[in-house]
Tab-separated table of C-alpha atoms in Angstrom:
chain	number	residue	atom	x	y	z
A	1	PHE	CA	23.088	23.247	-23.077
A	2	ILE	CA	21.231	19.431	-21.507
A	3	PHE	CA	23.212	16.227	-23.487
A	4	CYS	CA	19.194	13.747	-23.959
A	5	LYS	CA	19.533	10.452	-24.811
A	6	SER	CA	16.282	11.186	-27.092
A	7	ILE	CA	12.920	12.923	-27.257
A	8	SER	CA	10.736	10.064	-25.915
A	9	ARG	CA	13.528	10.616	-22.924
A	10	PHE	CA	12.833	14.091	-22.824
A	11	ALA	CA	8.511	14.026	-22.228
A	12	ARG	CA	5.927	11.424	-22.043
A	13	ASN	CA	4.323	12.722	-25.445
A	14	ALA	CA	4.286	15.958	-28.161
A	15	ALA	CA	2.522	18.504	-26.747
A	16	GLU	CA	4.602	18.270	-23.688
A	17	CYS	CA	8.085	18.164	-25.155
A	18	SER	CA	6.953	21.305	-27.113
A	19	LYS	CA	5.209	23.128	-23.442
A	20	TYR	CA	8.772	21.880	-22.204
A	21	ILE	CA	10.842	22.635	-25.285
A	22	ASN	CA	8.868	26.960	-25.448
A	23	MET	CA	9.418	26.843	-21.799
A	24	ILE	CA	13.270	26.693	-21.009
A	25	SER	CA	14.311	28.085	-24.916
A	26	GLY	CA	12.811	31.261	-23.229
A	27	LYS	CA	15.669	30.895	-20.632
A	28	GLY	CA	18.338	30.702	-23.106
A	29	VAL	CA	18.884	26.814	-22.488
A	30	VAL	CA	19.219	24.560	-25.871
A	31	VAL	CA	18.684	21.006	-25.575
A	32	TYR	CA	20.748	18.403	-27.696
A	33	PHE	CA	19.115	14.733	-28.933
A	34	GLU	CA	21.182	12.479	-29.826
A	35	LYS	CA	19.114	9.666	-31.506
A	36	GLU	CA	17.680	12.285	-33.678
A	37	ASN	CA	20.582	14.344	-34.184
A	38	ILE	CA	19.136	17.460	-33.860
A	39	ARG	CA	19.408	20.574	-31.149
A	40	SER	CA	16.463	22.930	-29.978
A	41	ASP	CA	18.163	26.107	-31.475
A	42	GLU	CA	17.255	24.987	-35.006
A	43	LYS	CA	15.276	27.017	-37.385
A	44	ASN	CA	11.816	25.532	-38.148
A	45	LEU	CA	12.130	22.974	-35.378
A	46	ASN	CA	9.221	23.245	-33.628
A	47	VAL	CA	7.689	21.280	-37.021
A	48	VAL	CA	10.454	18.629	-36.946
A	49	LEU	CA	10.372	17.853	-32.955
A	50	LYS	CA	7.045	17.944	-33.463
A	51	ILE	CA	6.666	14.858	-36.118
A	52	LEU	CA	9.250	13.020	-34.261
A	53	ALA	CA	7.742	13.912	-30.501
A	54	THR	CA	4.702	12.040	-32.390
A	55	LEU	CA	6.779	9.062	-33.868
A	56	ALA	CA	8.656	8.790	-30.512
A	57	GLN	CA	5.094	8.351	-28.651
A	58	GLU	CA	3.601	6.175	-31.037
A	59	GLU	CA	6.982	3.665	-30.001
A	60	SER	CA	6.684	4.167	-26.932
A	61	ASN	CA	3.219	3.278	-26.399
A	62	SER	CA	4.274	0.345	-29.305
A	63	ILE	CA	6.453	-0.831	-26.841
A	64	SER	CA	3.811	-0.467	-23.941
A	65	GLN	CA	1.161	-2.893	-25.552
A	66	ALA	CA	4.093	-5.751	-26.247
A	67	LEU	CA	4.848	-5.876	-23.242
A	68	LYS	CA	1.566	-5.624	-21.890
A	69	TRP	CA	0.382	-8.330	-23.739
A	70	SER	CA	3.684	-10.233	-22.940
A	71	TYR	CA	2.000	-9.923	-18.905
A	72	LEU	CA	-1.718	-11.054	-20.136
A	73	MET	CA	0.247	-14.758	-21.996
A	74	ASN	CA	2.384	-15.027	-18.470
A	75	ALA	CA	-0.713	-14.512	-17.010
A	76	LYS	CA	-3.280	-17.001	-18.748
A	77	ILE	CA	-0.378	-19.548	-18.278
A	78	GLY	CA	-0.117	-18.826	-14.162
A	79	LYS	CA	3.156	-17.682	-14.133
A	80	PRO	CA	2.436	-13.592	-13.664
A	81	THR	CA	5.009	-11.516	-13.019
A	82	ARG	CA	4.827	-8.700	-11.420
A	83	GLN	CA	6.254	-7.628	-8.174
A	84	ALA	CA	5.335	-9.728	-5.283
A	85	ALA	CA	3.114	-7.600	-2.646
A	86	TYR	CA	3.524	-6.565	0.818
A	87	GLY	CA	3.577	-9.824	2.722
A	88	TYR	CA	5.669	-12.054	0.264
A	89	ARG	CA	8.835	-12.218	-0.781
A	90	LYS	CA	9.800	-13.748	-4.273
A	91	VAL	CA	11.939	-17.163	-4.203
A	92	LYS	CA	13.534	-19.273	-7.321
A	93	GLN	CA	12.624	-22.917	-7.781
A	94	GLY	CA	14.244	-24.251	-9.939
A	95	LYS	CA	13.978	-22.780	-13.261
A	96	ASN	CA	10.707	-21.026	-11.599
A	97	LYS	CA	11.991	-17.329	-10.300
A	98	HIS	CA	8.417	-15.647	-10.232
A	99	VAL	CA	7.444	-17.898	-6.660
A	100	TRP	CA	6.288	-16.644	-3.822
A	101	GLU	CA	7.220	-17.523	-0.192
A	102	ILE	CA	5.030	-15.438	3.017
A	103	ASP	CA	7.188	-13.319	4.702
A	104	GLN	CA	6.229	-13.688	7.545
A	105	GLU	CA	7.818	-10.317	9.624
A	106	GLN	CA	4.877	-8.704	7.583
A	107	ALA	CA	2.461	-11.489	7.450
A	108	ARG	CA	2.076	-10.656	10.782
A	109	LYS	CA	1.178	-7.291	9.784
A	110	VAL	CA	-1.619	-7.928	7.619
A	111	ARG	CA	-3.481	-10.468	9.474
A	112	TYR	CA	-3.102	-7.426	12.360
A	113	ALA	CA	-4.971	-4.999	9.529
A	114	PHE	CA	-7.254	-7.946	8.895
A	115	SER	CA	-8.302	-7.698	12.486
A	116	LEU	CA	-8.493	-4.776	13.518
A	117	ALA	CA	-11.054	-3.955	10.879
A	118	LEU	CA	-12.997	-6.372	11.400
A	119	LYS	CA	-13.383	-5.104	15.004
A	120	GLY	CA	-14.849	-1.748	13.307
A	121	LEU	CA	-11.189	0.177	13.365
A	122	SER	CA	-11.136	2.976	10.413
A	123	PHE	CA	-8.479	2.578	8.454
A	124	LYS	CA	-6.929	5.959	9.744
A	125	ASP	CA	-7.085	4.098	13.128
A	126	ILE	CA	-5.431	0.847	11.777
A	127	ALA	CA	-2.911	2.601	9.895
A	128	THR	CA	-1.863	4.213	13.498
A	129	GLU	CA	-2.123	1.175	15.348
A	130	LEU	CA	0.813	-0.184	12.565
A	131	THR	CA	2.893	3.124	12.962
A	132	LYS	CA	3.132	2.168	16.640
A	133	LEU	CA	3.679	-1.462	16.421
A	134	GLU	CA	6.159	-0.448	13.543
A	135	GLU	CA	7.781	1.821	16.532
A	136	SER	CA	7.636	-0.809	18.545
A	137	GLU	CA	10.271	-2.490	16.718
A	138	GLY	CA	12.152	0.101	15.669
A	139	THR	CA	11.176	0.484	11.978
A	140	GLY	CA	10.377	3.284	12.065
A	141	TYR	CA	8.535	3.066	9.161
A	142	VAL	CA	4.675	5.474	9.442
A	143	TRP	CA	1.729	3.380	7.320
A	144	ASN	CA	-0.912	5.868	5.845
A	145	HIS	CA	-5.124	5.483	5.841
A	146	THR	CA	-4.525	4.291	1.974
A	147	ARG	CA	-1.743	1.645	1.832
A	148	VAL	CA	-4.156	-0.134	4.670
A	149	GLY	CA	-7.655	0.385	2.184
A	150	TYR	CA	-5.330	-0.687	-0.885
A	151	MET	CA	-4.277	-3.651	1.578
A	152	LEU	CA	-8.064	-4.802	3.152
A	153	THR	CA	-9.704	-5.072	-0.843
A	154	ASN	CA	-6.107	-6.981	-2.651
A	155	GLU	CA	-7.272	-10.707	-2.429
A	156	VAL	CA	-3.882	-11.595	-3.153
A	157	TYR	CA	-3.814	-12.019	0.282
A	158	THR	CA	-6.163	-15.351	0.026
A	159	GLY	CA	-4.290	-15.922	-2.973
A	160	THR	CA	-5.602	-15.260	-5.658
A	161	ILE	CA	-4.243	-12.841	-8.420
A	162	LEU	CA	-6.170	-10.769	-10.240
A	163	ILE	CA	-4.486	-9.339	-13.172
A	164	ASN	CA	-5.786	-6.015	-14.767
A	165	LYS	CA	-7.459	-4.974	-11.795
A	166	ARG	CA	-6.751	-1.407	-12.877
A	167	VAL	CA	-5.686	-0.554	-15.943
A	168	THR	CA	-4.455	2.850	-18.074
A	169	ILE	CA	-6.837	4.023	-21.068
A	170	ASP	CA	-5.220	6.993	-21.879
A	171	TYR	CA	-1.449	6.419	-22.830
A	172	VAL	CA	-1.372	10.221	-23.078
A	173	THR	CA	-2.142	11.055	-19.577
A	174	LYS	CA	-0.976	7.502	-18.551
A	175	LYS	CA	-4.636	7.691	-15.698
A	176	SER	CA	-6.213	4.255	-14.797
A	177	ILE	CA	-8.824	3.001	-13.994
A	178	ASN	CA	-10.833	0.094	-11.958
A	179	ASN	CA	-11.030	-2.528	-15.257
A	180	LYS	CA	-15.428	-3.012	-16.092
A	181	GLY	CA	-14.632	-4.740	-18.921
A	182	GLU	CA	-12.105	-2.553	-21.437
A	183	VAL	CA	-9.264	-5.316	-21.395
A	184	GLU	CA	-9.717	-8.701	-20.546
A	185	GLN	CA	-9.365	-9.764	-17.063
A	186	VAL	CA	-6.670	-13.515	-15.705
A	187	LYS	CA	-7.528	-14.349	-12.266
A	188	ILE	CA	-5.027	-16.883	-10.959
A	189	GLU	CA	-6.070	-18.875	-8.052
A	190	GLY	CA	-3.938	-21.159	-5.251
A	191	HIS	CA	-1.069	-18.967	-7.173
A	192	HIS	CA	0.690	-18.225	-3.605
A	193	GLU	CA	-0.221	-19.752	0.722
A	194	PRO	CA	-2.642	-17.084	1.626
A	195	ILE	CA	-2.005	-15.533	4.387
A	196	ILE	CA	-5.874	-14.780	5.442
A	197	SER	CA	-8.723	-16.619	4.937
A	198	GLU	CA	-11.639	-16.205	1.683
A	199	TYR	CA	-13.897	-15.961	4.326
A	200	MET	CA	-11.949	-13.409	6.636
A	201	PHE	CA	-11.653	-11.332	3.172
A	202	ASN	CA	-15.561	-11.467	2.896
A	203	ALA	CA	-16.094	-10.177	6.759
A	204	VAL	CA	-13.984	-7.421	6.360
A	205	ARG	CA	-15.253	-6.354	2.278
A	206	ASN	CA	-18.599	-6.947	4.050
A	207	GLU	CA	-18.252	-4.808	7.000
A	208	LEU	CA	-16.209	-2.209	4.443
A	209	LEU	CA	-19.558	-1.957	2.617
A	210	CYS	CA	-21.552	-1.171	5.584
A	211	ARG	CA	-19.377	1.334	6.429
A	212	ARG	CA	-20.186	2.852	3.377
A	213	ARG	CA	-23.534	2.981	3.855
A	214	GLY	CA	-23.787	4.267	7.071
A	215	LYS	CA	-24.814	0.569	8.909
A	216	TYR	CA	-21.912	-1.491	10.815
A	217	ALA	CA	-23.060	-5.361	10.288
A	218	HIS	CA	-22.428	-7.447	13.484
A	219	GLN	CA	-21.283	-10.679	13.024
A	220	GLN	CA	-18.923	-13.564	14.315
A	221	PHE	CA	-15.607	-14.458	12.332
A	222	LYS	CA	-15.254	-18.056	12.881
A	223	SER	CA	-10.744	-18.141	13.325
A	224	SER	CA	-8.519	-20.742	14.703
A	225	ASP	CA	-7.660	-18.998	17.724
A	226	GLY	CA	-11.925	-18.449	18.562
A	227	ILE	CA	-14.946	-16.496	18.012
A	228	ILE	CA	-14.254	-12.695	17.344
A	229	SER	CA	-16.086	-10.453	17.504
A	230	VAL	CA	-17.985	-7.622	14.449
A	231	GLY	CA	-19.485	-4.565	14.770
């Protein structure tokens, strides 16, 4: 016997709800939905359940759309409520609870990753080097190429936040895609202190583009520490 708060807590959509009810009913399992006050072993349940599950699905989508609208409006006034990216932490300044402050230990690893990318190392090799650094510091954290790739292509490290970079079009499958004009974007420049310069970010982006084309760009990046030869 499964006691469930509501249909919307049991499954994401009507089709999924019916699928799993049928699956577990064959095992002699009964589900009770408290909010709707129905049991899965009642007669004519399939029809009732399909209607209620569809309503729950639409209600969930309505709440989701309202939250997205709220996030967008907050972003437009320069106060996005998103989670702080790796390399930063949120601190409270007066009434503002969403101020980003640099986490120096994490920021050091972000800069290291960007410098390795400029030297031509792959995401996998950078992940290996970062993992070695974590081992030497005794953190035990293991980096992977996916996270490295996300970090090196994230403009947030230049002090800029881009809202709705990826969007969910189908609320049933929850599949997200790169936003190519489907939803309004908001770009907030100077939102927080940058960890790397915009010049370095663009240099890494160009390097990555050249690699995708099967080439390696030969360029020089001028930093406060001197000249780094790339390529």
